[in-house]
CSV table of C-alpha atoms in Angstrom, one decimal:
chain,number,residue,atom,x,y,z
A,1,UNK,CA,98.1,97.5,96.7
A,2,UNK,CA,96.1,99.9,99.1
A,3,UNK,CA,93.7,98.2,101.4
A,4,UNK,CA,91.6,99.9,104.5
A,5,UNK,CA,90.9,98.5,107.7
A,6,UNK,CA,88.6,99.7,110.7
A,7,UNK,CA,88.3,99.1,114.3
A,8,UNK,CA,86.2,101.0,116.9
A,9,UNK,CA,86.0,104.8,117.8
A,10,UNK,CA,87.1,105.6,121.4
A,11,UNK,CA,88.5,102.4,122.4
A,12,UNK,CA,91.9,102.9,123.8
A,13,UNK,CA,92.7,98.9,123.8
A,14,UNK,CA,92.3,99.4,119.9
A,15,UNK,CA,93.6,102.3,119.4
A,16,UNK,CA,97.0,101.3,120.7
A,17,UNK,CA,97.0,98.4,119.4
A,18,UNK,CA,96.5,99.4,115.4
A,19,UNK,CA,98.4,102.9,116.4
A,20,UNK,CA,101.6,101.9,114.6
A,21,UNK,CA,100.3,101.0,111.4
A,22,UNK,CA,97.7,104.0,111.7
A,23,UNK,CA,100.8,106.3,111.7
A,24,UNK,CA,103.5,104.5,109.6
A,25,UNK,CA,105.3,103.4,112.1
A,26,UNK,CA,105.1,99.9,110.7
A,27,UNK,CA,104.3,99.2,107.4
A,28,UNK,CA,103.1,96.2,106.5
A,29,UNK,CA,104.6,94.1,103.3
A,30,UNK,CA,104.1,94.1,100.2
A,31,UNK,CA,100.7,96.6,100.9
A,32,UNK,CA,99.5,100.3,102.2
A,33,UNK,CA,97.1,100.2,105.0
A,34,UNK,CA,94.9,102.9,106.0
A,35,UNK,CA,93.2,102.7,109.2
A,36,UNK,CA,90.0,104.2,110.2
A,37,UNK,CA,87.9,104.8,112.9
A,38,UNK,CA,83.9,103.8,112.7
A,39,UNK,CA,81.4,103.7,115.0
A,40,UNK,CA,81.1,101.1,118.0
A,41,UNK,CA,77.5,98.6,118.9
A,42,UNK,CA,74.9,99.5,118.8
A,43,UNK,CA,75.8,100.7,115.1
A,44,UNK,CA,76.3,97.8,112.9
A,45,UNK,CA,78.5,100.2,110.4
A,46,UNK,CA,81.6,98.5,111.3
A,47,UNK,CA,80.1,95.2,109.7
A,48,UNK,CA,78.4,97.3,107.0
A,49,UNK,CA,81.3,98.8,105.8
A,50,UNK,CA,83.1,95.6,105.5
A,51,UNK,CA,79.9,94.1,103.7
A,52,UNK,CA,79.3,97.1,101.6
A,53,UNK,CA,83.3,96.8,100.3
A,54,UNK,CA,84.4,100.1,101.7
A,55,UNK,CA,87.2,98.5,103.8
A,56,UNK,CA,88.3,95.4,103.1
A,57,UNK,CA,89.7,94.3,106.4
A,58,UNK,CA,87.8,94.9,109.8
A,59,UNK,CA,88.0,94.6,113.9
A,60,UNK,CA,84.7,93.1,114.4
A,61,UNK,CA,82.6,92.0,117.6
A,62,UNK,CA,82.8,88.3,117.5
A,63,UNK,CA,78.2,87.7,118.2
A,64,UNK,CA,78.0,90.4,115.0
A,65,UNK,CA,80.1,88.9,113.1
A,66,UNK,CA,78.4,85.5,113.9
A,67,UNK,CA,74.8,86.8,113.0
A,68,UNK,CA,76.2,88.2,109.7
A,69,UNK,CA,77.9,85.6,108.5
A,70,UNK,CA,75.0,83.6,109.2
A,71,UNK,CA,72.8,85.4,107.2
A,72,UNK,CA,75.1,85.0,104.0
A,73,UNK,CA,77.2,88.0,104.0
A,74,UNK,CA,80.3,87.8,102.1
A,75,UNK,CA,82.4,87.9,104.8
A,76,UNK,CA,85.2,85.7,107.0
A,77,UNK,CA,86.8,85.8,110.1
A,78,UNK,CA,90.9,85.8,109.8
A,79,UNK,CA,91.6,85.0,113.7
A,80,UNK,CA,90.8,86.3,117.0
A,81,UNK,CA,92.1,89.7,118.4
A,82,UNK,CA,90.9,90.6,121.5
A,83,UNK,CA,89.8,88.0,124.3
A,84,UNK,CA,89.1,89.4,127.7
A,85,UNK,CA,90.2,88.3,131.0
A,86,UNK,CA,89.5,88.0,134.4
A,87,UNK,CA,88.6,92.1,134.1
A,88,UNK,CA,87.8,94.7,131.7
A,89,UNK,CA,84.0,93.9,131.6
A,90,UNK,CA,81.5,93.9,134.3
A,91,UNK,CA,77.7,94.8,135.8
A,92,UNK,CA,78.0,98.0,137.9
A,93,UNK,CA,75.3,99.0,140.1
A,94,UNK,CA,75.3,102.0,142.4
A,95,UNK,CA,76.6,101.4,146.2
A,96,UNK,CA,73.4,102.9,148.1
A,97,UNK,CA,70.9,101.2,145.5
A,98,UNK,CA,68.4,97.9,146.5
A,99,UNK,CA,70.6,95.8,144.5
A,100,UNK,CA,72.8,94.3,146.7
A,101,UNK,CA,73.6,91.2,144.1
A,102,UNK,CA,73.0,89.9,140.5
A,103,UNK,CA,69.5,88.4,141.4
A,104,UNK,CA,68.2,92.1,143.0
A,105,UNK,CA,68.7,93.1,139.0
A,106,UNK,CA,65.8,90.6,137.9
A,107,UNK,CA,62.8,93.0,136.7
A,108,UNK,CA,64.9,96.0,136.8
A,109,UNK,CA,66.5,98.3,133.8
A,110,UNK,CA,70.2,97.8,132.8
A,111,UNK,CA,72.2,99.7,130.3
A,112,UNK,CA,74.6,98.7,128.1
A,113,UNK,CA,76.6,99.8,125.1
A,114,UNK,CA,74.5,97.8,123.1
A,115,UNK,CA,70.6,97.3,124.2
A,116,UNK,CA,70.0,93.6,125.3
A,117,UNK,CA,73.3,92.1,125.7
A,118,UNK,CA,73.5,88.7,125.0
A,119,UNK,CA,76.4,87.6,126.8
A,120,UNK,CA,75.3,89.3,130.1
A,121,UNK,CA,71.5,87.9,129.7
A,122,UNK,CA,73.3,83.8,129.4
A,123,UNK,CA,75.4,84.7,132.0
A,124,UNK,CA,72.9,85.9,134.7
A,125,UNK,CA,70.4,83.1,133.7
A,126,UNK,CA,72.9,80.7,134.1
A,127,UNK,CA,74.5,81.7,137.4
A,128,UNK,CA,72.3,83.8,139.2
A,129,UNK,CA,69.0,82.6,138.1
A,130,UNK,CA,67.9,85.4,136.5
A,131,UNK,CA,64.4,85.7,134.3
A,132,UNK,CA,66.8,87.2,131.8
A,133,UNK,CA,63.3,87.9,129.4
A,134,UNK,CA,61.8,90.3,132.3
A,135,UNK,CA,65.3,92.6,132.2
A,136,UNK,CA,64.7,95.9,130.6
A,137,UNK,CA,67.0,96.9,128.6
A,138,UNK,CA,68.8,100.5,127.5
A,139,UNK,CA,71.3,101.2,125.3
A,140,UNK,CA,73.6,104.2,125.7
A,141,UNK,CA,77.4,105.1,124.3
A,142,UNK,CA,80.1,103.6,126.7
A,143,UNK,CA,81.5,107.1,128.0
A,144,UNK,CA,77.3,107.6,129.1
A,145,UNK,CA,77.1,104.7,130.8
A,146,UNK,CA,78.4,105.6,134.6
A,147,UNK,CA,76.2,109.2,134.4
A,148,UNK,CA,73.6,107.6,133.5
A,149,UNK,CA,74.0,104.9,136.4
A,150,UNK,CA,74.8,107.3,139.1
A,151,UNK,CA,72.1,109.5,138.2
A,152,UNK,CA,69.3,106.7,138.6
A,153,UNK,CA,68.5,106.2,135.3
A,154,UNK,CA,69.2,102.8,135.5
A,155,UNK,CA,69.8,100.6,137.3
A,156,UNK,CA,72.7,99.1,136.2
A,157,UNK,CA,75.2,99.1,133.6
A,158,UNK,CA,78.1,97.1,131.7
A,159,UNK,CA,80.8,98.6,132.0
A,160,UNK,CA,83.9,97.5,129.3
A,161,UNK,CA,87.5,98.9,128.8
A,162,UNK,CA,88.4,102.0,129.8
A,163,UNK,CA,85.2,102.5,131.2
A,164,UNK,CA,85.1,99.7,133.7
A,165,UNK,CA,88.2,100.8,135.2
A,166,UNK,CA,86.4,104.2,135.9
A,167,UNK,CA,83.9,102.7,137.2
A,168,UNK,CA,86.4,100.6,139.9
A,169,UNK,CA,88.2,103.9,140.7
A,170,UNK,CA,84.3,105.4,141.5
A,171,UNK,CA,83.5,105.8,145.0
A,172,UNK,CA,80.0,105.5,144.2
A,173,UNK,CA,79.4,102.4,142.4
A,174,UNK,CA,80.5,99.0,142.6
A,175,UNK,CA,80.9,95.6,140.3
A,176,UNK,CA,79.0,92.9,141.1
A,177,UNK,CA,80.6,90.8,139.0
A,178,UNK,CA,82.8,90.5,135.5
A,179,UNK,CA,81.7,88.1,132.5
A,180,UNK,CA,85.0,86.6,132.8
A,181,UNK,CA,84.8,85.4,136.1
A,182,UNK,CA,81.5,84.3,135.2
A,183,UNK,CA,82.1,82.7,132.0
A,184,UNK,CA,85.2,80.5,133.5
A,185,UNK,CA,83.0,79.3,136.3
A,186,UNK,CA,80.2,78.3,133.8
A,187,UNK,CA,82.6,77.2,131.1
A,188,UNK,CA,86.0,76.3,132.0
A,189,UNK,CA,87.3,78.9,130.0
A,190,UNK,CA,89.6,81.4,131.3
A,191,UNK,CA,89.0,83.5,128.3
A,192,UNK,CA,86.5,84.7,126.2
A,193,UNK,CA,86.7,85.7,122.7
A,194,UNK,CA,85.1,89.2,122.0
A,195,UNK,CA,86.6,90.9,119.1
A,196,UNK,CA,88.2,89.1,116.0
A,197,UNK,CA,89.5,90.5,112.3
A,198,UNK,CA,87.6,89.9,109.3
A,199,UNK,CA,87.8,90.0,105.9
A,200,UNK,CA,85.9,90.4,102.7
A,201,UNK,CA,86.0,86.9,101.1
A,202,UNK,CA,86.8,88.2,97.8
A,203,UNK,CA,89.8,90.0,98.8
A,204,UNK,CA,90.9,86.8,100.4
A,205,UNK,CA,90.4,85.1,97.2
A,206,UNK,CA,91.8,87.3,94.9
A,207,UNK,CA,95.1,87.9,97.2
A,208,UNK,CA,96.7,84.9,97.9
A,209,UNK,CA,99.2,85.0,100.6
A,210,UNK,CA,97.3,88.2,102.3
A,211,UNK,CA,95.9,86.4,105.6
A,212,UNK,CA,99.3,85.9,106.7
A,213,UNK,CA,100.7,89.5,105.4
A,214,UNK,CA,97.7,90.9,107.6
A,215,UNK,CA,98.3,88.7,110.4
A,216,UNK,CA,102.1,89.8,110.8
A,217,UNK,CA,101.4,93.3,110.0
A,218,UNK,CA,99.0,93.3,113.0
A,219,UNK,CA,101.2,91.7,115.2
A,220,UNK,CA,104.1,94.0,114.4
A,221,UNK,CA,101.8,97.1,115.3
A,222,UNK,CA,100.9,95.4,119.0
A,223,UNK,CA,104.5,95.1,119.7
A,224,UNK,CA,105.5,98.2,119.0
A,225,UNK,CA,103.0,100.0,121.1
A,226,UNK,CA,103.8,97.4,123.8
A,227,UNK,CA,106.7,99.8,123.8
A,228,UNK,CA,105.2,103.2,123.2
A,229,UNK,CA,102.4,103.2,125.4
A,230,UNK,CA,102.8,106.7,127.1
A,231,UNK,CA,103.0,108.3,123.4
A,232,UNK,CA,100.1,106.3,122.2
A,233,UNK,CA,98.1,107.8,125.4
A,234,UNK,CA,99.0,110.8,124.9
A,235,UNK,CA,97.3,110.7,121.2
A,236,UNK,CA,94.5,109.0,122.1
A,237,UNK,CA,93.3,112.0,124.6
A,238,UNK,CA,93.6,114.5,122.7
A,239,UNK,CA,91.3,112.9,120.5
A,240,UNK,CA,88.8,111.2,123.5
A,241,UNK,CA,89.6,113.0,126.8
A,242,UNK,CA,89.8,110.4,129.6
A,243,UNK,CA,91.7,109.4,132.9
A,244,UNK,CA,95.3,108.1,132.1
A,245,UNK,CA,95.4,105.8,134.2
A,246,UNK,CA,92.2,104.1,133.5
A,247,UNK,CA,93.3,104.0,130.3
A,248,UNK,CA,96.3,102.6,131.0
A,249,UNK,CA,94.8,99.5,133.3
A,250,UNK,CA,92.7,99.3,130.5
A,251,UNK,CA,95.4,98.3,128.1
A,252,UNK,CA,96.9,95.5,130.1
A,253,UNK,CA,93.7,93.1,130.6
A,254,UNK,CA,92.9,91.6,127.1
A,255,UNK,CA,95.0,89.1,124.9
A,256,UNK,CA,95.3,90.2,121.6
A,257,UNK,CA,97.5,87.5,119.8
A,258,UNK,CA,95.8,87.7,116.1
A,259,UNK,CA,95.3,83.5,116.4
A,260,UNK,CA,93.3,80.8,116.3
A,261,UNK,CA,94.3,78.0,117.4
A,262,UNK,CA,92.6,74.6,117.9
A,263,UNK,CA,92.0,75.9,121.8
A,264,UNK,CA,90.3,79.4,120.1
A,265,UNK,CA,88.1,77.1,117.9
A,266,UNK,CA,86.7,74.8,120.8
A,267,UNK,CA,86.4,78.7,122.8
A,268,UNK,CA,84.5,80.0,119.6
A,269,UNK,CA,82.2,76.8,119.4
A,270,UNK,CA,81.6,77.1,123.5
A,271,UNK,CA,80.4,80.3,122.6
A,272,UNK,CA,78.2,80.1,119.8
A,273,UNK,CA,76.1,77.2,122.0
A,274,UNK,CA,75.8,80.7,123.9
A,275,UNK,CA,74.7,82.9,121.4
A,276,UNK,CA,72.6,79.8,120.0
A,277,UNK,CA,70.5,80.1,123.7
A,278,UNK,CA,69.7,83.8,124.2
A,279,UNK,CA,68.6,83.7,120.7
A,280,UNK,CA,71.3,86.0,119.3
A,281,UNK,CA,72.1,83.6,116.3
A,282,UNK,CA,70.1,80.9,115.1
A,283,UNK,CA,71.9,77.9,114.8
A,284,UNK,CA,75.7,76.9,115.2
A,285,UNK,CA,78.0,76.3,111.8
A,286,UNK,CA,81.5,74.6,112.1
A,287,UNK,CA,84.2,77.1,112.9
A,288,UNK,CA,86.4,76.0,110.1
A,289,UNK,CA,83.2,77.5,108.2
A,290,UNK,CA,83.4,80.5,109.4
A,291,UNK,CA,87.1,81.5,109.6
A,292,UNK,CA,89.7,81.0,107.1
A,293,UNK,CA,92.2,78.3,108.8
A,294,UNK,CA,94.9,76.8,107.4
């Protein structure tokens, strides 16, 4: 059986991380698996492609998936894959700008990846008091993201991944804070879920056995590039030029354990009472409803 999966262009966490079975390096059992590259949010392709039936397995962001399955789309979410930490995501303003802290942003244009960013909006509401519905938001590809900051455009910016870590090596910006910081003082939870896999549920059906196949297969390629790193890097710029070593720190902040565990499902729930707020989804649905656990 041949089967493709996609995950994110240009993200070096990802790239490593799938790198293995991307290159044969592991081969997964009793299946092929091609890996492809699509396009990151703002575009919904990952989630349309996995909808649409061109790939059958997919690295999705966990509020898409949430608002797609929602609507009715014929897809389900196999476990988690990558939960960020402490760092790796975080609001970066310039050093010699009027904000000094999260409440100078209220009224003021931020730029993101993704336009109006849900998690960032709950998060400075929450903590900082922020009018999150008088933020103006931009949206702008990760790598634009510190030009765009430094040369005024806006006035600040999320930085994720590789990207935040150029932005802490940057004399001229600063972080004001990270979501995950955030999110554990709001919360209690020292993680937060951001990526997970999907599947089509058809293929689920008509492949007994699979979930597990996929989940071991995945796992396999992570450890094997826990090993490989420097080769992996090495790829990965030649394909997206970028500073090694902010690459590297990059790498070493997320969990990616392919789970979900009853911990994971009370972390996915805290979040969708999240998403539920801002108004990124419209109502909550029991996780076992949602994800394919055994």
């Amino acid at each position: 059986m041949d089967l493709t999966f996609a995950h994110y262009r240009n993200r070096f966490c990802m790239f490593r991380t799938y790198y293995a079975l991307a290159t044969e390096k592991v081969k997964p059992d009793g299946f092929n698996m091609k890996v492809i590259e699509l396009p990151d949010p703002p575009s919904r392709e990952q989630e349309d492609a996995l909808i649409r039936g061109d790939v059958q397995v997919a690295n999705l962001y966990f509020p898409n998936f949430l608002q797609r399955k929602l609507e009715g789309a014929p897809i389900v979410g196999l476990c988690t894959e990558w939960k960020s930490t402490m760092k790796g995501n975080g609001m970066f303003v310039r050093k010699n700008s009027a904000v000094q802290k999260p409440q100078d942003l209220a009224g003021r244009v931020i730029g993101s990846h993704q336009g109006a960013h849900a998690i960032h909006r709950y998060l400075l509401r929450h903590q900082f008091g922020v009018d999150d519905t008088k933020l103006n938001w931009e949206s702008h590809r990760q790598e634009q993201l510190l030009d765009v900051l430094k040369t005024g455009k806006v006035d600040g910016v999320v930085l994720l991944d590789q990207f935040f870590f150029r932005g802490e090596q940057d004399k001229d910006v600063r972080c004001l804070y990270t979501d995950g910081e955030i999110w554990q003082a709001l919360s209690g939870f020292p993680q937060m879920i951001k990526h997970m896999v999907g599947a089509r549920e058809d293929f689920l059906r008509d492949h007994p056995g699979i979930k597990d196949k996929l989940l071991q297969a995945f796992r396999a390629s992570f450890a094997w590039s826990e090993e490989q790193v420097p080769e992996i890097l090495n790829e990965f710029v030649k394909r997206y030029p970028g500073d090694k070593d902010a690459l590297l720190a990059s790498a070493r902040y997320p969990r990616i354990e392919f789970t979900m565990t009853e911990q994971e499902q009370k972390l996915a729930d805290a979040e969708m009472d999240m998403m539920v707020e801002v108004g990124w989804i419209p109502r909550k649905a029991p996780v076992a409803s949602l994800f394919a656990i055994d």
